[in-house]
PDB file of C-alpha atoms in Angstrom:
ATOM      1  CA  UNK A   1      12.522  27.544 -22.908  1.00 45.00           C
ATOM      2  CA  UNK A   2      10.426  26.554 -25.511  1.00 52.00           C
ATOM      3  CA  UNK A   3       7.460  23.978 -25.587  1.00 57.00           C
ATOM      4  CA  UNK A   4       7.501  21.008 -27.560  1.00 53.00           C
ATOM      5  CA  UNK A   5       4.442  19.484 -29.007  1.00 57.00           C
ATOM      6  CA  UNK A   6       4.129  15.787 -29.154  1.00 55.00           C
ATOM      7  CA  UNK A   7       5.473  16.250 -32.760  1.00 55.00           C
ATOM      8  CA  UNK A   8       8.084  17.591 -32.448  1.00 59.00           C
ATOM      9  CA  UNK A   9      10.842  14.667 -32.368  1.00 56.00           C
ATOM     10  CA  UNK A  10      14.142  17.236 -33.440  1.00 57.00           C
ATOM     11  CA  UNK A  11      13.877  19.298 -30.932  1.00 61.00           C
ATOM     12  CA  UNK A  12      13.536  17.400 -28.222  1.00 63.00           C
ATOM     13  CA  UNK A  13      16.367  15.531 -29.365  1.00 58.00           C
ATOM     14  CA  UNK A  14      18.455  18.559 -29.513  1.00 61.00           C
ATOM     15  CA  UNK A  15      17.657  19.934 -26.337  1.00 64.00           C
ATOM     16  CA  UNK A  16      18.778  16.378 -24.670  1.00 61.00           C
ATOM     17  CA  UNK A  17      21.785  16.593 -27.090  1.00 59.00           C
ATOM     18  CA  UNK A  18      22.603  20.169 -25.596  1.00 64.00           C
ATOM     19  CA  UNK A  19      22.078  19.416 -21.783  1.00 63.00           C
ATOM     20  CA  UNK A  20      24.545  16.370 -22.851  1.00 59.00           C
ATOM     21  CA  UNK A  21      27.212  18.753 -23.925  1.00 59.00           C
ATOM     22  CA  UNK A  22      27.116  20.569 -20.660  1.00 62.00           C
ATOM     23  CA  UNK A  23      28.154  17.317 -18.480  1.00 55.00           C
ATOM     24  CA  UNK A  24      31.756  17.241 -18.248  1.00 49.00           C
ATOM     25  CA  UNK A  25      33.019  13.440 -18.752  1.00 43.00           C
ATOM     26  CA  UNK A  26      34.898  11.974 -16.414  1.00 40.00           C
ATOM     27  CA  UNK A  27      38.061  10.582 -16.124  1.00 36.00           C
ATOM     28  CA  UNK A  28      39.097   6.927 -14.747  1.00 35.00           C
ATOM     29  CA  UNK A  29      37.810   3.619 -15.443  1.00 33.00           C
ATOM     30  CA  UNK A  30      34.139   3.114 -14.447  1.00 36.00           C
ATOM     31  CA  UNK A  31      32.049  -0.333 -13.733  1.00 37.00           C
ATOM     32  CA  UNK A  32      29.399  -0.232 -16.188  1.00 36.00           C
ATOM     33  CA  UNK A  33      28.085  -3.748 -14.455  1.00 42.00           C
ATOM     34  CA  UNK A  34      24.391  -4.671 -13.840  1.00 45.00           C
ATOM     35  CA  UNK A  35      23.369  -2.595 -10.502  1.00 48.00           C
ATOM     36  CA  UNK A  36      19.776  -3.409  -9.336  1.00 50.00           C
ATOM     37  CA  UNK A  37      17.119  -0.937  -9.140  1.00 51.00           C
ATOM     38  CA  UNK A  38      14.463  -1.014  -6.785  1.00 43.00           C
ATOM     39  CA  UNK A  39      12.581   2.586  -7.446  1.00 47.00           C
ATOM     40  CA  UNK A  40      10.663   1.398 -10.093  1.00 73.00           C
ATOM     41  CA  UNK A  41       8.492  -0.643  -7.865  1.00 68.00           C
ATOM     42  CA  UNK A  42       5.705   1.715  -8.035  1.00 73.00           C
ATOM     43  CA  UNK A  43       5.469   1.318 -11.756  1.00 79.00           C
ATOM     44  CA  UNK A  44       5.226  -2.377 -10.796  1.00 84.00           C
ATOM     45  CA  UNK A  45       8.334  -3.995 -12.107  1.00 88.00           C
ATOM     46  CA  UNK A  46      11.922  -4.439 -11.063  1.00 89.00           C
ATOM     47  CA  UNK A  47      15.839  -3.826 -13.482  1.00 90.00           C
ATOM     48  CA  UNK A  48      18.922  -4.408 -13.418  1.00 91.00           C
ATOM     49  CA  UNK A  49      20.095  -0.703 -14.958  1.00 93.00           C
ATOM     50  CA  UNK A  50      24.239  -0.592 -15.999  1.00 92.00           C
ATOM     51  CA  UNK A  51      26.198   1.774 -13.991  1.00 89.00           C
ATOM     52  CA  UNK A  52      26.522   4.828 -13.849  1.00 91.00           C
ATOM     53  CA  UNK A  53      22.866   5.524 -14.648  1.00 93.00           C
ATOM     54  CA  UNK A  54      21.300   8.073 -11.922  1.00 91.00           C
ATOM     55  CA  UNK A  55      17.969   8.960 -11.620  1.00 90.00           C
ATOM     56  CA  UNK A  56      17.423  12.229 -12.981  1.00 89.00           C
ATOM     57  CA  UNK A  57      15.635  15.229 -11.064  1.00 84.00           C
ATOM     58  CA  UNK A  58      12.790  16.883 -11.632  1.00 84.00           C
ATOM     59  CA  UNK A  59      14.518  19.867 -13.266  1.00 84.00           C
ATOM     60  CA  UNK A  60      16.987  18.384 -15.231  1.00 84.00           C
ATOM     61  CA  UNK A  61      14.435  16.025 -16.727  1.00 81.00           C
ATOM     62  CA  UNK A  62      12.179  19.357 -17.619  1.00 79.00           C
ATOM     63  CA  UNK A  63      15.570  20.676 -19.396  1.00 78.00           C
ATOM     64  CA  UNK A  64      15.291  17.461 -21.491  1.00 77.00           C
ATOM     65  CA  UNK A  65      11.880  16.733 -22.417  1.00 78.00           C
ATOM     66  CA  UNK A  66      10.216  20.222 -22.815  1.00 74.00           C
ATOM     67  CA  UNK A  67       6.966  18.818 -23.800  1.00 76.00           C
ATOM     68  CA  UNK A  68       4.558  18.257 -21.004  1.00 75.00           C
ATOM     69  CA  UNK A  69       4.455  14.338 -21.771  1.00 79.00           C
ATOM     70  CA  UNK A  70       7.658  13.454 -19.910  1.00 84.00           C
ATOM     71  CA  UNK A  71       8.536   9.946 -18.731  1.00 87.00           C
ATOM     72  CA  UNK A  72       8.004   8.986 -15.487  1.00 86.00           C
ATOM     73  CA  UNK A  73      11.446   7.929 -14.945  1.00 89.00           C
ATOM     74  CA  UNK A  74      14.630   9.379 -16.630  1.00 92.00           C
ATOM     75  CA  UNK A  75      17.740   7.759 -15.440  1.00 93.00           C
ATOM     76  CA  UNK A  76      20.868   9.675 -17.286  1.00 93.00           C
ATOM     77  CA  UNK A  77      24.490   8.349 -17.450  1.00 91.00           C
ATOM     78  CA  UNK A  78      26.326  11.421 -17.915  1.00 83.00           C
ATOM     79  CA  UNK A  79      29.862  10.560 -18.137  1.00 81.00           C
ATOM     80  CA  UNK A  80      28.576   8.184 -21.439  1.00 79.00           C
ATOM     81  CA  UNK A  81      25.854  10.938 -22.852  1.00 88.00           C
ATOM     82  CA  UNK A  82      23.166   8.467 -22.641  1.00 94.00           C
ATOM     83  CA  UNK A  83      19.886   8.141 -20.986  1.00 94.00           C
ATOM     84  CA  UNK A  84      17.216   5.203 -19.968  1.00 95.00           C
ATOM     85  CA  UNK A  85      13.573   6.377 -19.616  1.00 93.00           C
ATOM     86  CA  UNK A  86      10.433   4.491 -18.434  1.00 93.00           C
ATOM     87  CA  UNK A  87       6.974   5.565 -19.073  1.00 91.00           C
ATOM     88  CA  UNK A  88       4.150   4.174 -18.072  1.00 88.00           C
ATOM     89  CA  UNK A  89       0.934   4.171 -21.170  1.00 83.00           C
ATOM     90  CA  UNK A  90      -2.375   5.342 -20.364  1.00 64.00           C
ATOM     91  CA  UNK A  91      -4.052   1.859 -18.846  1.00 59.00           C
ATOM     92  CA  UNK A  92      -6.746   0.584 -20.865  1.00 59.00           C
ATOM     93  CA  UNK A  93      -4.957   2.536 -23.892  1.00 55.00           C
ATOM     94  CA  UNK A  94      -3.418  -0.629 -24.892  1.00 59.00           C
ATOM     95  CA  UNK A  95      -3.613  -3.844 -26.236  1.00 61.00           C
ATOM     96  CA  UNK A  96      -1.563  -7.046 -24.627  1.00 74.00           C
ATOM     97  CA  UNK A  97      -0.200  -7.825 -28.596  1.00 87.00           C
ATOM     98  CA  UNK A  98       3.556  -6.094 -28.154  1.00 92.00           C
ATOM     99  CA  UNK A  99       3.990  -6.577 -31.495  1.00 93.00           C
ATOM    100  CA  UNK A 100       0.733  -4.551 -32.610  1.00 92.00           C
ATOM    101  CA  UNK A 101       1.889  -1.829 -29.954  1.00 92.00           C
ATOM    102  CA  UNK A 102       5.630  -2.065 -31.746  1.00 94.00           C
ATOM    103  CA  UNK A 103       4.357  -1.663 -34.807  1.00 95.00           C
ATOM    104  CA  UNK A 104       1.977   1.365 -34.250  1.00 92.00           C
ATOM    105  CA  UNK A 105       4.490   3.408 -32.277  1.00 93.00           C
ATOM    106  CA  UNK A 106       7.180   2.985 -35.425  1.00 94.00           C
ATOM    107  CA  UNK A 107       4.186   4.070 -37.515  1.00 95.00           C
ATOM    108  CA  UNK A 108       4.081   7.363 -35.464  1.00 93.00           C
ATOM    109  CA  UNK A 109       7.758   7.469 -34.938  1.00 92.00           C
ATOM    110  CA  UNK A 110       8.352   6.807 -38.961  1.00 92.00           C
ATOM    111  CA  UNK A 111       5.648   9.547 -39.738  1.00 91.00           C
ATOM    112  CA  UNK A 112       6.668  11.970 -37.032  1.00 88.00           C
ATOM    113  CA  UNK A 113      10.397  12.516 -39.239  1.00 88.00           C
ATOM    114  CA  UNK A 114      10.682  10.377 -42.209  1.00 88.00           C
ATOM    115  CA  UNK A 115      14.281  10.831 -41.905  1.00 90.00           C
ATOM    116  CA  UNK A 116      14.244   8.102 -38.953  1.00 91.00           C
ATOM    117  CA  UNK A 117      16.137   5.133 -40.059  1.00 94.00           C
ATOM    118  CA  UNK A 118      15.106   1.915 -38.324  1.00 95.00           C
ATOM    119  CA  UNK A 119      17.299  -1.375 -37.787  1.00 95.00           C
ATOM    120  CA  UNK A 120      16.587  -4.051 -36.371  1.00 95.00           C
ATOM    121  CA  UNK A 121      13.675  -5.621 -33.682  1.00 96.00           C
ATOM    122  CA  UNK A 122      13.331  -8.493 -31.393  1.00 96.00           C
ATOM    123  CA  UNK A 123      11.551 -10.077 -28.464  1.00 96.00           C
ATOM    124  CA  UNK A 124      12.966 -11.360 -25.330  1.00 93.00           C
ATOM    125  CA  UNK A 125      11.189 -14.205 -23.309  1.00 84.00           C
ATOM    126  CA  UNK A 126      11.963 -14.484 -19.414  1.00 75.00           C
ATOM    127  CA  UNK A 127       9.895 -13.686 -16.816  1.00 76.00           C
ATOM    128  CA  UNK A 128       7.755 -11.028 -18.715  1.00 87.00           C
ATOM    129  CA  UNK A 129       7.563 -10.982 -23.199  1.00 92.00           C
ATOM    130  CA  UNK A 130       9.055  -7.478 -23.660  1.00 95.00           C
ATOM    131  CA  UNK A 131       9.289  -6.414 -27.795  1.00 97.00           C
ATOM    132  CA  UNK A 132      12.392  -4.030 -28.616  1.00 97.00           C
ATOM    133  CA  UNK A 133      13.151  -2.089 -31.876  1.00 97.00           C
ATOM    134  CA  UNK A 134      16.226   0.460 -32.397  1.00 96.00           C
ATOM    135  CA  UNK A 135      16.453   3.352 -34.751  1.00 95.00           C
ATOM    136  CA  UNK A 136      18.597   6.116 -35.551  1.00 95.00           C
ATOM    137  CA  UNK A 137      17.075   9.790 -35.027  1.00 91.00           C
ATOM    138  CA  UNK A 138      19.296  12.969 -36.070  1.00 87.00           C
ATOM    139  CA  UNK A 139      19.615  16.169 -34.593  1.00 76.00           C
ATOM    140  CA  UNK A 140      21.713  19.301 -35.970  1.00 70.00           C
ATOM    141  CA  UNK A 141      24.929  17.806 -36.040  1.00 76.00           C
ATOM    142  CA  UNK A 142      24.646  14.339 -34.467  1.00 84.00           C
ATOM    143  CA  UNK A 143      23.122  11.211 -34.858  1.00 91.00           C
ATOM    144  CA  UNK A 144      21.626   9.380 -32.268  1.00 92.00           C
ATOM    145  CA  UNK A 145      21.276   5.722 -31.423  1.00 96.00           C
ATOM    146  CA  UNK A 146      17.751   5.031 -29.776  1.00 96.00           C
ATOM    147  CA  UNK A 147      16.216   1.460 -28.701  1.00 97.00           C
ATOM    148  CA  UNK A 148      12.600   1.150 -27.458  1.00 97.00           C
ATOM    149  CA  UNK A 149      11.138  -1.443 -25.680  1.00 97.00           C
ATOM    150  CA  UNK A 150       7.657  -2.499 -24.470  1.00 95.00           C
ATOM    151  CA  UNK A 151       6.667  -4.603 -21.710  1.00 93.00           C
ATOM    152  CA  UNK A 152       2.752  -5.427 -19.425  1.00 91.00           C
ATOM    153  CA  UNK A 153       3.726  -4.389 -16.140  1.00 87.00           C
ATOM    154  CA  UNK A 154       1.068  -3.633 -13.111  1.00 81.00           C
ATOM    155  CA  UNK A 155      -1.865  -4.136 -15.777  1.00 82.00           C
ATOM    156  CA  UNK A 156      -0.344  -1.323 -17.583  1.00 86.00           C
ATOM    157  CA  UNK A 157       2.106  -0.829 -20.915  1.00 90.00           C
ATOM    158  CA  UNK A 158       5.841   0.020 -20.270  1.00 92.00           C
ATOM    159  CA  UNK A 159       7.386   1.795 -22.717  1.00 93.00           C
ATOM    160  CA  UNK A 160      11.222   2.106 -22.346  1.00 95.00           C
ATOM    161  CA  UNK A 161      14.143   4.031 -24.463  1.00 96.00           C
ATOM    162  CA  UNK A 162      17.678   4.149 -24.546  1.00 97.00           C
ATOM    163  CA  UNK A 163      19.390   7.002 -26.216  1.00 94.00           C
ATOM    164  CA  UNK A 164      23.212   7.759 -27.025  1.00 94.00           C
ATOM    165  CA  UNK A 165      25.150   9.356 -29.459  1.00 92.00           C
ATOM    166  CA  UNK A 166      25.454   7.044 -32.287  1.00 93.00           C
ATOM    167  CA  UNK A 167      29.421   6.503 -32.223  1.00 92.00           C
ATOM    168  CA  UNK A 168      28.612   4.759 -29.358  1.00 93.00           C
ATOM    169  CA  UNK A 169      25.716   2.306 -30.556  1.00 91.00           C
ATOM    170  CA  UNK A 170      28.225  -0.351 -31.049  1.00 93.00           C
ATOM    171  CA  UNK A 171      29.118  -0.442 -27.389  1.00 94.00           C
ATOM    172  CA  UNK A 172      25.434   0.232 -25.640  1.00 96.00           C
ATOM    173  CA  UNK A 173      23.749  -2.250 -27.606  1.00 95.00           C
ATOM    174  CA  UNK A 174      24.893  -5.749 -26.514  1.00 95.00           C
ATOM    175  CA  UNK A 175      24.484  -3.611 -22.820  1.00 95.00           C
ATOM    176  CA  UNK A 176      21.178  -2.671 -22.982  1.00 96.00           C
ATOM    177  CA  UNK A 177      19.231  -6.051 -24.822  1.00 95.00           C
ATOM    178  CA  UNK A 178      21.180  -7.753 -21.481  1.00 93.00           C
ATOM    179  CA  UNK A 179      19.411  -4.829 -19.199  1.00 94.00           C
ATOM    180  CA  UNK A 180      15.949  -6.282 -20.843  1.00 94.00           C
ATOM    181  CA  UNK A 181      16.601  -9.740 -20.041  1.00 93.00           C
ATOM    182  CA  UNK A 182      16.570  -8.677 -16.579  1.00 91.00           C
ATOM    183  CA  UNK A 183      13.054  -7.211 -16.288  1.00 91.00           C
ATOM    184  CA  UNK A 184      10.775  -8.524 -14.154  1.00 88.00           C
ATOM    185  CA  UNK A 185       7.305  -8.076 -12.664  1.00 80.00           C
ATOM    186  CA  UNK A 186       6.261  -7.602  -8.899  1.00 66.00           C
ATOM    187  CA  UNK A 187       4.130 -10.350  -9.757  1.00 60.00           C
ATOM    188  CA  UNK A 188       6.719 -12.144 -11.149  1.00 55.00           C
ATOM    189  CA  UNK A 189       8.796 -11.937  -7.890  1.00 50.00           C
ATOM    190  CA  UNK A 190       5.852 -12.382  -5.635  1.00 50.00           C
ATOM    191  CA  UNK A 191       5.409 -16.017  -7.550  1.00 50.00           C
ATOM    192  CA  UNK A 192       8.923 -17.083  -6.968  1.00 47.00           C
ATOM    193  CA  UNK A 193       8.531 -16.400  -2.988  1.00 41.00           C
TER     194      UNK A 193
END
C-alpha cells in the first residue's frame, strides 16, 4: 500500500471508497436510532452515535487512512458506506474561537483540492459550542458527502467527520447535526451529578 502525505485528499478518499466496495450490504430493516457510546471517554467527552456504527480496528482503519495521521477513533457503518471519525488536535495547537479553527481548516481543505465544493455551516449550543461545516469531496467515480465538526473537549480540540457517498447526503444529514446535539463533556456530566 501506498503512503499518503497530509496532501493528499483523493487518495485517501479513494482508498476509503474502495474498502467501502468490499463490504457486502445487508439485507433487512436496520434501527439507525441514537445508541450511546461510552469509549470515547478517554478523549474526554461522551455521543450518542446512530446505529450500526462499529468501531473500527486497527487494521481496517490503516486500510483507510494510509497516511500516518489517522484519527483516533474511526467508527464505520458498513451496511450504509459511511464512516464517523474523532481526532483529537495537538493541545495547545489551538485556539478556543471554533469559528477561527472552522475557518482555517476550510482554508486548507479548499487549497488542498480546489475542486471541493462547500455548503453550508452552523453552530450548535447545548452542553458544549461545537461549529460544523459540510462539503462535497470527489474521488474517481463518486462523490462524497463529508461534514466536519469541532468541539473543546478535555482542554483539547475535537475534530469530527462524517463521510458517505453523496446519493445518500440527503438521508445522513438531518442524522448526523442530531448526533452533535448530543455531545457532551466529562465535565459536563460531572456538573450535572
Amino acid at each position: 500500500m501506498e503512503e499518503v502525505n497530509d496532501d493528499d485528499i483523493d487518495k485517501i478518499f479513494l482508498q476509503m471508497r474502495k474498502e467501502l466496495q468490499k463490504i457486502k450490504p445487508e439485507t433487512g430493516a436496520q434501527d439507525y436510532g441514537p445508541k450511546e457510546r461510552s469509549g470515547f471517554h478517554a478523549l474526554g467527552f461522551g455521543i450518542n452515535i446512530p446505529d450500526g456504527f462499529e468501531k473500527a480496528g486497527r487494521e481496517k482503519t490503516a486500510a483507510i487512512f494510509f497516511s500516518k495521521n489517522r484519527p483516533d477513533i474511526v467508527l464505520l457503518n458498513p451496511a450504509e458506506h459511511a464512516g464517523i471519525t474523532f481526532q483529537a488536535a495537538k493541545s495547545g495547537n489551538f485556539s478556543l474561537d471554533l469559528e477561527a479553527e472552522r475557518k482555517q481548516i476550510r482554508r486548507i481543505l479548499s487549497q488542498a483540492d480546489a475542486k471541493n465544493v462547500f455548503y453550508d455551516q452552523g453552530n450548535i449550543s447545548g452542553d458544549i459550542p461545537v461549529v460544523w461545516f459540510d462539503y462535497k469531496s470527489f474521488a474517481v467515480d463518486e462523490r462524497v458527502y463529508n461534514m466536519m465538526f469541532l468541539f473543546p473537549a478535555g482542554g483539547k480540540l475535537m475534530i469530527g467527520t462524517f463521510y458517505c457517498i453523496f446519493k445518500d447526503y440527503d438521508r445522513w444529514r438531518p442524522k448526523i447535526l442530531n448526533m452533535l446535539r448530543t455531545i457532551r463533556t466529562e465535565e459536563a456530566v460531572h456538573e450535572r451529578i
